[in-house]
PDB file of N, CA and C in Angstrom:
ATOM      1  N   LYS S   1       0.695  -1.326   0.454  1.00 67.00           N
ATOM      2  CA  LYS S   1       0.105  -0.095  -0.212  1.00 67.00           C
ATOM      3  C   LYS S   1       0.605   1.735  -0.327  1.00 67.00           C
ATOM      4  N   HIS S   2       0.430   2.406  -0.100  1.00 83.00           N
ATOM      5  CA  HIS S   2       0.307   3.289  -0.732  1.00 83.00           C
ATOM      6  C   HIS S   2       0.637   4.811  -0.112  1.00 83.00           C
ATOM      7  N   CYS S   3       1.401   5.612   1.147  1.00 91.00           N
ATOM      8  CA  CYS S   3       0.533   6.581   1.451  1.00 91.00           C
ATOM      9  C   CYS S   3       1.038   7.866   0.462  1.00 91.00           C
ATOM     10  N   THR S   4       0.637   8.921   1.228  1.00 94.00           N
ATOM     11  CA  THR S   4       0.483  10.226   0.241  1.00 94.00           C
ATOM     12  C   THR S   4      -0.554  10.691   1.040  1.00 94.00           C
ATOM     13  N   VAL S   5       0.327  11.957   2.039  1.00 95.00           N
ATOM     14  CA  VAL S   5      -0.512  12.911   2.406  1.00 95.00           C
ATOM     15  C   VAL S   5      -0.343  14.697   2.020  1.00 95.00           C
ATOM     16  N   VAL S   6      -0.955  14.998   2.240  1.00 96.00           N
ATOM     17  CA  VAL S   6      -1.589  16.045   1.686  1.00 96.00           C
ATOM     18  C   VAL S   6      -1.876  16.655   2.979  1.00 96.00           C
ATOM     19  N   THR S   7      -1.545  18.125   3.228  1.00 95.00           N
ATOM     20  CA  THR S   7      -1.521  18.905   4.175  1.00 95.00           C
ATOM     21  C   THR S   7      -1.774  20.262   3.703  1.00 95.00           C
ATOM     22  N   ILE S   8      -2.948  21.204   4.325  1.00 94.00           N
ATOM     23  CA  ILE S   8      -3.110  21.918   3.879  1.00 94.00           C
ATOM     24  C   ILE S   8      -3.079  23.404   4.363  1.00 94.00           C
ATOM     25  N   ASP S   9      -3.044  24.207   3.951  1.00 94.00           N
ATOM     26  CA  ASP S   9      -2.880  25.588   4.575  1.00 94.00           C
ATOM     27  C   ASP S   9      -3.711  27.093   4.307  1.00 94.00           C
ATOM     28  N   HIS S  10      -4.946  26.962   4.959  1.00 90.00           N
ATOM     29  CA  HIS S  10      -6.069  27.851   4.452  1.00 90.00           C
ATOM     30  C   HIS S  10      -5.169  29.244   4.998  1.00 90.00           C
ATOM     31  N   HIS S  11      -4.256  29.523   6.482  1.00 89.00           N
ATOM     32  CA  HIS S  11      -3.568  30.305   6.578  1.00 89.00           C
ATOM     33  C   HIS S  11      -4.337  31.386   7.028  1.00 89.00           C
ATOM     34  N   ILE S  12      -5.538  30.292   8.107  1.00 87.00           N
ATOM     35  CA  ILE S  12      -6.382  31.400   8.929  1.00 87.00           C
ATOM     36  C   ILE S  12      -5.563  31.552  10.364  1.00 87.00           C
ATOM     37  N   ARG S  13      -4.347  30.660  10.872  1.00 85.00           N
ATOM     38  CA  ARG S  13      -4.142  31.020  12.079  1.00 85.00           C
ATOM     39  C   ARG S  13      -2.633  31.731  11.774  1.00 85.00           C
ATOM     40  N   ALA S  14      -1.767  32.360  12.489  1.00 89.00           N
ATOM     41  CA  ALA S  14      -0.741  33.412  12.267  1.00 89.00           C
ATOM     42  C   ALA S  14       0.584  32.119  11.977  1.00 89.00           C
ATOM     43  N   THR S  15      -0.367  30.767  12.861  1.00 89.00           N
ATOM     44  CA  THR S  15       1.083  29.330  13.009  1.00 89.00           C
ATOM     45  C   THR S  15       1.251  28.340  11.876  1.00 89.00           C
ATOM     46  N   SER S  16       0.117  29.348  11.011  1.00 90.00           N
ATOM     47  CA  SER S  16       0.188  27.669   9.796  1.00 90.00           C
ATOM     48  C   SER S  16       0.823  27.506   9.085  1.00 90.00           C
ATOM     49  N   GLN S  17       1.650  28.758   8.385  1.00 94.00           N
ATOM     50  CA  GLN S  17       3.128  28.006   8.033  1.00 94.00           C
ATOM     51  C   GLN S  17       4.106  26.944   8.849  1.00 94.00           C
ATOM     52  N   GLU S  18       4.253  27.178   9.545  1.00 94.00           N
ATOM     53  CA  GLU S  18       4.841  26.266  10.444  1.00 94.00           C
ATOM     54  C   GLU S  18       4.239  25.149  10.625  1.00 94.00           C
ATOM     55  N   ASP S  19       3.103  25.389  10.688  1.00 90.00           N
ATOM     56  CA  ASP S  19       2.509  23.550  11.128  1.00 90.00           C
ATOM     57  C   ASP S  19       2.580  23.183   9.556  1.00 90.00           C
ATOM     58  N   THR S  20       2.386  24.399   8.183  1.00 94.00           N
ATOM     59  CA  THR S  20       2.266  22.590   7.529  1.00 94.00           C
ATOM     60  C   THR S  20       4.052  22.885   7.741  1.00 94.00           C
ATOM     61  N   GLN S  21       5.403  23.183   7.533  1.00 96.00           N
ATOM     62  CA  GLN S  21       6.849  23.091   7.908  1.00 96.00           C
ATOM     63  C   GLN S  21       6.752  21.681   8.556  1.00 96.00           C
ATOM     64  N   LEU S  22       6.291  22.312  10.032  1.00 94.00           N
ATOM     65  CA  LEU S  22       6.021  20.398  10.868  1.00 94.00           C
ATOM     66  C   LEU S  22       5.689  19.608  10.017  1.00 94.00           C
ATOM     67  N   VAL S  23       4.324  19.607   9.319  1.00 94.00           N
ATOM     68  CA  VAL S  23       4.190  18.169   8.942  1.00 94.00           C
ATOM     69  C   VAL S  23       5.101  17.828   7.444  1.00 94.00           C
ATOM     70  N   VAL S  24       5.821  18.345   6.134  1.00 97.00           N
ATOM     71  CA  VAL S  24       6.705  18.790   5.286  1.00 97.00           C
ATOM     72  C   VAL S  24       7.833  18.055   6.200  1.00 97.00           C
ATOM     73  N   GLY S  25       8.213  18.362   7.485  1.00 97.00           N
ATOM     74  CA  GLY S  25       9.361  18.167   7.541  1.00 97.00           C
ATOM     75  C   GLY S  25       9.979  16.585   8.320  1.00 97.00           C
ATOM     76  N   TYR S  26       8.370  15.578   9.510  1.00 96.00           N
ATOM     77  CA  TYR S  26       7.974  15.074   9.185  1.00 96.00           C
ATOM     78  C   TYR S  26       7.854  13.291   8.337  1.00 96.00           C
ATOM     79  N   CYS S  27       7.009  14.255   7.083  1.00 96.00           N
ATOM     80  CA  CYS S  27       6.971  13.480   5.668  1.00 96.00           C
ATOM     81  C   CYS S  27       8.337  13.194   5.375  1.00 96.00           C
ATOM     82  N   LYS S  28       9.107  13.861   5.350  1.00 97.00           N
ATOM     83  CA  LYS S  28      10.617  14.042   4.628  1.00 97.00           C
ATOM     84  C   LYS S  28      11.568  12.188   5.371  1.00 97.00           C
ATOM     85  N   THR S  29      11.321  13.297   6.845  1.00 97.00           N
ATOM     86  CA  THR S  29      12.400  12.712   7.965  1.00 97.00           C
ATOM     87  C   THR S  29      11.336  10.196   7.808  1.00 97.00           C
ATOM     88  N   LYS S  30       9.896  10.532   7.653  1.00 96.00           N
ATOM     89  CA  LYS S  30       9.164   9.134   7.048  1.00 96.00           C
ATOM     90  C   LYS S  30       9.592   8.675   5.996  1.00 96.00           C
ATOM     91  N   GLN S  31      10.317   9.360   5.266  1.00 96.00           N
ATOM     92  CA  GLN S  31      10.358   8.726   3.820  1.00 96.00           C
ATOM     93  C   GLN S  31       9.050   9.085   2.991  1.00 96.00           C
ATOM     94  N   ILE S  32       7.952   9.998   2.898  1.00 95.00           N
ATOM     95  CA  ILE S  32       6.584   9.923   3.543  1.00 95.00           C
ATOM     96  C   ILE S  32       6.296  11.504   2.030  1.00 95.00           C
ATOM     97  N   GLU S  33       5.471  11.012   0.650  1.00 95.00           N
ATOM     98  CA  GLU S  33       5.064  11.544  -0.742  1.00 95.00           C
ATOM     99  C   GLU S  33       4.207  12.977   0.562  1.00 95.00           C
ATOM    100  N   CYS S  34       4.347  13.770   0.428  1.00 97.00           N
ATOM    101  CA  CYS S  34       3.676  15.092   0.783  1.00 97.00           C
ATOM    102  C   CYS S  34       3.605  16.468   0.025  1.00 97.00           C
ATOM    103  N   ILE S  35       2.368  15.881  -0.068  1.00 97.00           N
ATOM    104  CA  ILE S  35       1.690  17.181  -1.512  1.00 97.00           C
ATOM    105  C   ILE S  35       1.265  18.615  -0.271  1.00 97.00           C
ATOM    106  N   VAL S  36       1.933  19.775  -0.472  1.00 97.00           N
ATOM    107  CA  VAL S  36       1.288  20.711   0.002  1.00 97.00           C
ATOM    108  C   VAL S  36       0.639  21.728  -1.083  1.00 97.00           C
ATOM    109  N   GLU S  37      -0.859  21.623   0.150  1.00 96.00           N
ATOM    110  CA  GLU S  37      -1.934  23.047  -1.334  1.00 96.00           C
ATOM    111  C   GLU S  37      -2.448  24.276   0.088  1.00 96.00           C
ATOM    112  N   HIS S  38      -2.559  24.914  -1.522  1.00 94.00           N
ATOM    113  CA  HIS S  38      -2.502  26.499  -0.110  1.00 94.00           C
ATOM    114  C   HIS S  38      -4.170  26.292  -0.771  1.00 94.00           C
ATOM    115  N   ILE S  39      -5.201  27.370   0.456  1.00 91.00           N
ATOM    116  CA  ILE S  39      -6.635  28.071  -0.014  1.00 91.00           C
ATOM    117  C   ILE S  39      -5.955  29.349  -0.123  1.00 91.00           C
ATOM    118  N   ASP S  40      -6.646  30.421  -0.972  1.00 87.00           N
ATOM    119  CA  ASP S  40      -7.144  31.592  -0.804  1.00 87.00           C
ATOM    120  C   ASP S  40      -8.233  31.313  -0.008  1.00 87.00           C
ATOM    121  N   MET S  41      -8.348  32.290   1.200  1.00 84.00           N
ATOM    122  CA  MET S  41      -9.330  32.831   2.009  1.00 84.00           C
ATOM    123  C   MET S  41     -10.083  33.643   1.021  1.00 84.00           C
ATOM    124  N   SER S  42      -8.865  34.766   0.920  1.00 79.00           N
ATOM    125  CA  SER S  42      -9.799  36.068   0.456  1.00 79.00           C
ATOM    126  C   SER S  42     -10.689  35.686  -0.649  1.00 79.00           C
ATOM    127  N   ARG S  43     -10.785  34.895  -1.676  1.00 80.00           N
ATOM    128  CA  ARG S  43     -11.257  34.679  -2.562  1.00 80.00           C
ATOM    129  C   ARG S  43     -12.761  33.771  -2.998  1.00 80.00           C
ATOM    130  N   LEU S  44     -12.815  33.175  -1.616  1.00 77.00           N
ATOM    131  CA  LEU S  44     -13.893  32.982  -1.160  1.00 77.00           C
ATOM    132  C   LEU S  44     -15.217  34.039  -0.219  1.00 77.00           C
ATOM    133  N   SER S  45     -16.163  33.442   0.130  1.00 69.00           N
ATOM    134  CA  SER S  45     -17.195  33.983   0.556  1.00 69.00           C
ATOM    135  C   SER S  45     -17.890  33.196   1.498  1.00 69.00           C
ATOM    136  N   PRO S  46     -17.012  33.802   2.774  1.00 63.00           N
ATOM    137  CA  PRO S  46     -17.549  32.579   3.806  1.00 63.00           C
ATOM    138  C   PRO S  46     -19.025  32.996   4.661  1.00 63.00           C
ATOM    139  N   ALA S  47     -19.557  34.317   3.896  1.00 67.00           N
ATOM    140  CA  ALA S  47     -20.791  35.064   4.501  1.00 67.00           C
ATOM    141  C   ALA S  47     -21.891  33.964   5.077  1.00 67.00           C
ATOM    142  N   ASN S  48     -21.884  33.493   4.725  1.00 75.00           N
ATOM    143  CA  ASN S  48     -23.469  32.111   4.838  1.00 75.00           C
ATOM    144  C   ASN S  48     -22.856  31.208   5.491  1.00 75.00           C
ATOM    145  N   ILE S  49     -21.569  30.726   5.664  1.00 80.00           N
ATOM    146  CA  ILE S  49     -22.034  29.927   6.632  1.00 80.00           C
ATOM    147  C   ILE S  49     -20.515  29.554   7.381  1.00 80.00           C
ATOM    148  N   GLY S  50     -19.392  31.251   7.720  1.00 83.00           N
ATOM    149  CA  GLY S  50     -18.851  31.811   8.412  1.00 83.00           C
ATOM    150  C   GLY S  50     -17.089  30.897   7.809  1.00 83.00           C
ATOM    151  N   LEU S  51     -16.008  31.570   8.415  1.00 84.00           N
ATOM    152  CA  LEU S  51     -14.548  31.058   8.251  1.00 84.00           C
ATOM    153  C   LEU S  51     -14.722  30.077   8.172  1.00 84.00           C
ATOM    154  N   GLU S  52     -14.616  29.235   9.013  1.00 84.00           N
ATOM    155  CA  GLU S  52     -14.267  28.157   9.571  1.00 84.00           C
ATOM    156  C   GLU S  52     -14.964  26.960   8.648  1.00 84.00           C
ATOM    157  N   GLU S  53     -16.229  27.150   8.877  1.00 86.00           N
ATOM    158  CA  GLU S  53     -17.226  25.974   7.672  1.00 86.00           C
ATOM    159  C   GLU S  53     -16.780  25.871   6.518  1.00 86.00           C
ATOM    160  N   THR S  54     -16.477  27.008   5.515  1.00 88.00           N
ATOM    161  CA  THR S  54     -15.751  27.445   4.799  1.00 88.00           C
ATOM    162  C   THR S  54     -14.661  26.808   4.094  1.00 88.00           C
ATOM    163  N   ALA S  55     -13.816  27.226   4.945  1.00 88.00           N
ATOM    164  CA  ALA S  55     -11.761  26.608   4.774  1.00 88.00           C
ATOM    165  C   ALA S  55     -12.086  24.898   5.029  1.00 88.00           C
ATOM    166  N   ARG S  56     -13.418  24.401   5.779  1.00 88.00           N
ATOM    167  CA  ARG S  56     -12.957  22.723   5.740  1.00 88.00           C
ATOM    168  C   ARG S  56     -13.986  22.523   4.684  1.00 88.00           C
ATOM    169  N   HIS S  57     -15.178  23.505   3.685  1.00 90.00           N
ATOM    170  CA  HIS S  57     -15.813  22.590   2.760  1.00 90.00           C
ATOM    171  C   HIS S  57     -14.041  22.741   1.578  1.00 90.00           C
ATOM    172  N   GLU S  58     -13.882  23.510   1.113  1.00 92.00           N
ATOM    173  CA  GLU S  58     -13.200  23.475   0.118  1.00 92.00           C
ATOM    174  C   GLU S  58     -11.773  22.346   0.863  1.00 92.00           C
ATOM    175  N   ARG S  59     -11.784  22.553   2.072  1.00 92.00           N
ATOM    176  CA  ARG S  59     -10.357  21.582   2.316  1.00 92.00           C
ATOM    177  C   ARG S  59     -10.792  19.841   1.798  1.00 92.00           C
ATOM    178  N   TYR S  60     -12.607  19.682   2.222  1.00 93.00           N
ATOM    179  CA  TYR S  60     -13.237  17.922   1.700  1.00 93.00           C
ATOM    180  C   TYR S  60     -12.680  18.094   0.296  1.00 93.00           C
ATOM    181  N   ARG S  61     -13.347  19.376  -0.416  1.00 94.00           N
ATOM    182  CA  ARG S  61     -13.582  19.138  -1.760  1.00 94.00           C
ATOM    183  C   ARG S  61     -11.302  19.131  -2.783  1.00 94.00           C
ATOM    184  N   ILE S  62     -10.512  19.723  -1.519  1.00 95.00           N
ATOM    185  CA  ILE S  62      -9.623  19.696  -2.040  1.00 95.00           C
ATOM    186  C   ILE S  62      -8.844  18.168  -2.289  1.00 95.00           C
ATOM    187  N   LEU S  63      -8.953  17.000  -0.837  1.00 96.00           N
ATOM    188  CA  LEU S  63      -9.117  16.437  -0.546  1.00 96.00           C
ATOM    189  C   LEU S  63     -10.046  14.681  -1.827  1.00 96.00           C
ATOM    190  N   GLU S  64     -11.060  15.699  -1.437  1.00 96.00           N
ATOM    191  CA  GLU S  64     -11.932  14.270  -3.079  1.00 96.00           C
ATOM    192  C   GLU S  64     -10.880  14.598  -3.986  1.00 96.00           C
ATOM    193  N   ALA S  65     -10.948  15.811  -4.342  1.00 96.00           N
ATOM    194  CA  ALA S  65      -9.732  15.413  -5.730  1.00 96.00           C
ATOM    195  C   ALA S  65      -8.691  15.112  -5.564  1.00 96.00           C
ATOM    196  N   LYS S  66      -7.987  15.252  -4.715  1.00 95.00           N
ATOM    197  CA  LYS S  66      -6.552  14.527  -4.230  1.00 95.00           C
ATOM    198  C   LYS S  66      -6.777  12.527  -4.871  1.00 95.00           C
ATOM    199  N   ARG S  67      -8.052  12.245  -3.671  1.00 95.00           N
ATOM    200  CA  ARG S  67      -8.223  11.160  -4.212  1.00 95.00           C
ATOM    201  C   ARG S  67      -8.768  10.124  -4.947  1.00 95.00           C
ATOM    202  N   VAL S  68      -9.298  10.742  -5.738  1.00 96.00           N
ATOM    203  CA  VAL S  68      -9.401  10.812  -7.581  1.00 96.00           C
ATOM    204  C   VAL S  68      -8.668  10.397  -8.148  1.00 96.00           C
ATOM    205  N   ALA S  69      -8.072  11.381  -8.007  1.00 94.00           N
ATOM    206  CA  ALA S  69      -6.256  11.443  -9.108  1.00 94.00           C
ATOM    207  C   ALA S  69      -5.439  10.906  -8.608  1.00 94.00           C
ATOM    208  N   TYR S  70      -5.302  10.018  -7.357  1.00 92.00           N
ATOM    209  CA  TYR S  70      -4.456   9.127  -6.878  1.00 92.00           C
ATOM    210  C   TYR S  70      -4.749   7.416  -6.834  1.00 92.00           C
ATOM    211  N   LYS S  71      -6.742   7.600  -7.483  1.00 93.00           N
ATOM    212  CA  LYS S  71      -7.251   7.094  -7.016  1.00 93.00           C
ATOM    213  C   LYS S  71      -7.434   5.714  -5.753  1.00 93.00           C
ATOM    214  N   ALA S  72      -6.670   6.687  -4.920  1.00 93.00           N
ATOM    215  CA  ALA S  72      -7.034   5.970  -3.083  1.00 93.00           C
ATOM    216  C   ALA S  72      -8.397   5.472  -3.033  1.00 93.00           C
ATOM    217  N   CYS S  73      -8.782   4.103  -2.391  1.00 91.00           N
ATOM    218  CA  CYS S  73      -9.118   3.689  -1.250  1.00 91.00           C
ATOM    219  C   CYS S  73     -10.227   4.677  -0.028  1.00 91.00           C
ATOM    220  N   ALA S  74      -8.611   5.443   0.084  1.00 91.00           N
ATOM    221  CA  ALA S  74      -8.975   5.941   1.087  1.00 91.00           C
ATOM    222  C   ALA S  74      -8.959   7.811   1.531  1.00 91.00           C
ATOM    223  N   VAL S  75      -9.710   8.418   2.557  1.00 92.00           N
ATOM    224  CA  VAL S  75      -8.529   9.019   3.344  1.00 92.00           C
ATOM    225  C   VAL S  75      -9.472   9.517   4.891  1.00 92.00           C
ATOM    226  N   VAL S  76      -8.462  10.001   5.413  1.00 91.00           N
ATOM    227  CA  VAL S  76      -8.485   9.865   6.572  1.00 91.00           C
ATOM    228  C   VAL S  76      -7.611  11.690   7.022  1.00 91.00           C
ATOM    229  N   THR S  77      -8.716  11.538   7.729  1.00 88.00           N
ATOM    230  CA  THR S  77      -7.666  13.216   8.409  1.00 88.00           C
ATOM    231  C   THR S  77      -7.595  13.677   9.440  1.00 88.00           C
ATOM    232  N   ALA S  78      -6.430  14.506  10.148  1.00 81.00           N
ATOM    233  CA  ALA S  78      -6.220  14.814  11.192  1.00 81.00           C
ATOM    234  C   ALA S  78      -6.312  16.673  11.700  1.00 81.00           C
ATOM    235  N   HIS S  79      -6.333  16.543  12.752  1.00 72.00           N
ATOM    236  CA  HIS S  79      -6.377  17.686  13.089  1.00 72.00           C
ATOM    237  C   HIS S  79      -5.753  18.300  14.281  1.00 72.00           C
ATOM    238  N   HIS S  80      -5.620  18.879  14.977  1.00 65.00           N
ATOM    239  CA  HIS S  80      -4.987  19.984  15.630  1.00 65.00           C
ATOM    240  C   HIS S  80      -5.894  19.765  16.848  1.00 65.00           C
ATOM    241  N   ALA S  81      -4.796  20.068  18.169  1.00 67.00           N
ATOM    242  CA  ALA S  81      -5.736  20.043  19.660  1.00 67.00           C
ATOM    243  C   ALA S  81      -6.771  20.318  19.654  1.00 67.00           C
ATOM    244  N   GLN S  82      -6.688  21.791  18.901  1.00 66.00           N
ATOM    245  CA  GLN S  82      -7.553  22.971  19.604  1.00 66.00           C
ATOM    246  C   GLN S  82      -8.511  23.082  18.717  1.00 66.00           C
ATOM    247  N   ASP S  83      -9.230  22.257  17.512  1.00 62.00           N
ATOM    248  CA  ASP S  83     -10.007  21.834  16.687  1.00 62.00           C
ATOM    249  C   ASP S  83     -10.993  22.017  17.400  1.00 62.00           C
ATOM    250  N   GLN S  84     -12.232  22.274  16.169  1.00 58.00           N
ATOM    251  CA  GLN S  84     -13.998  22.729  17.229  1.00 58.00           C
ATOM    252  C   GLN S  84     -14.411  21.172  17.074  1.00 58.00           C
ATOM    253  N   TYR S  85     -13.935  20.478  16.248  1.00 50.00           N
ATOM    254  CA  TYR S  85     -14.362  19.269  15.689  1.00 50.00           C
ATOM    255  C   TYR S  85     -13.844  18.386  16.300  1.00 50.00           C
TER     256      TYR S  85
END
């Protein structure tokens, strides 16, 4: 089985770039392919559903596109300890 990590930075938190680099560094030490995606929240319209939910929808859209492109059988998500869900 092949594992690929997709980390998504939507630049909401001030530490998002450091968080992304932590994931990239970890993957490098484990020799795991790591794809970094960036979400430009300024081009999205979070007015109706809120910033966090808009980011979540965009995150899952990207993950589904990667799943299809890689013909993956599963997507596993992980969040930081202070995540709302």
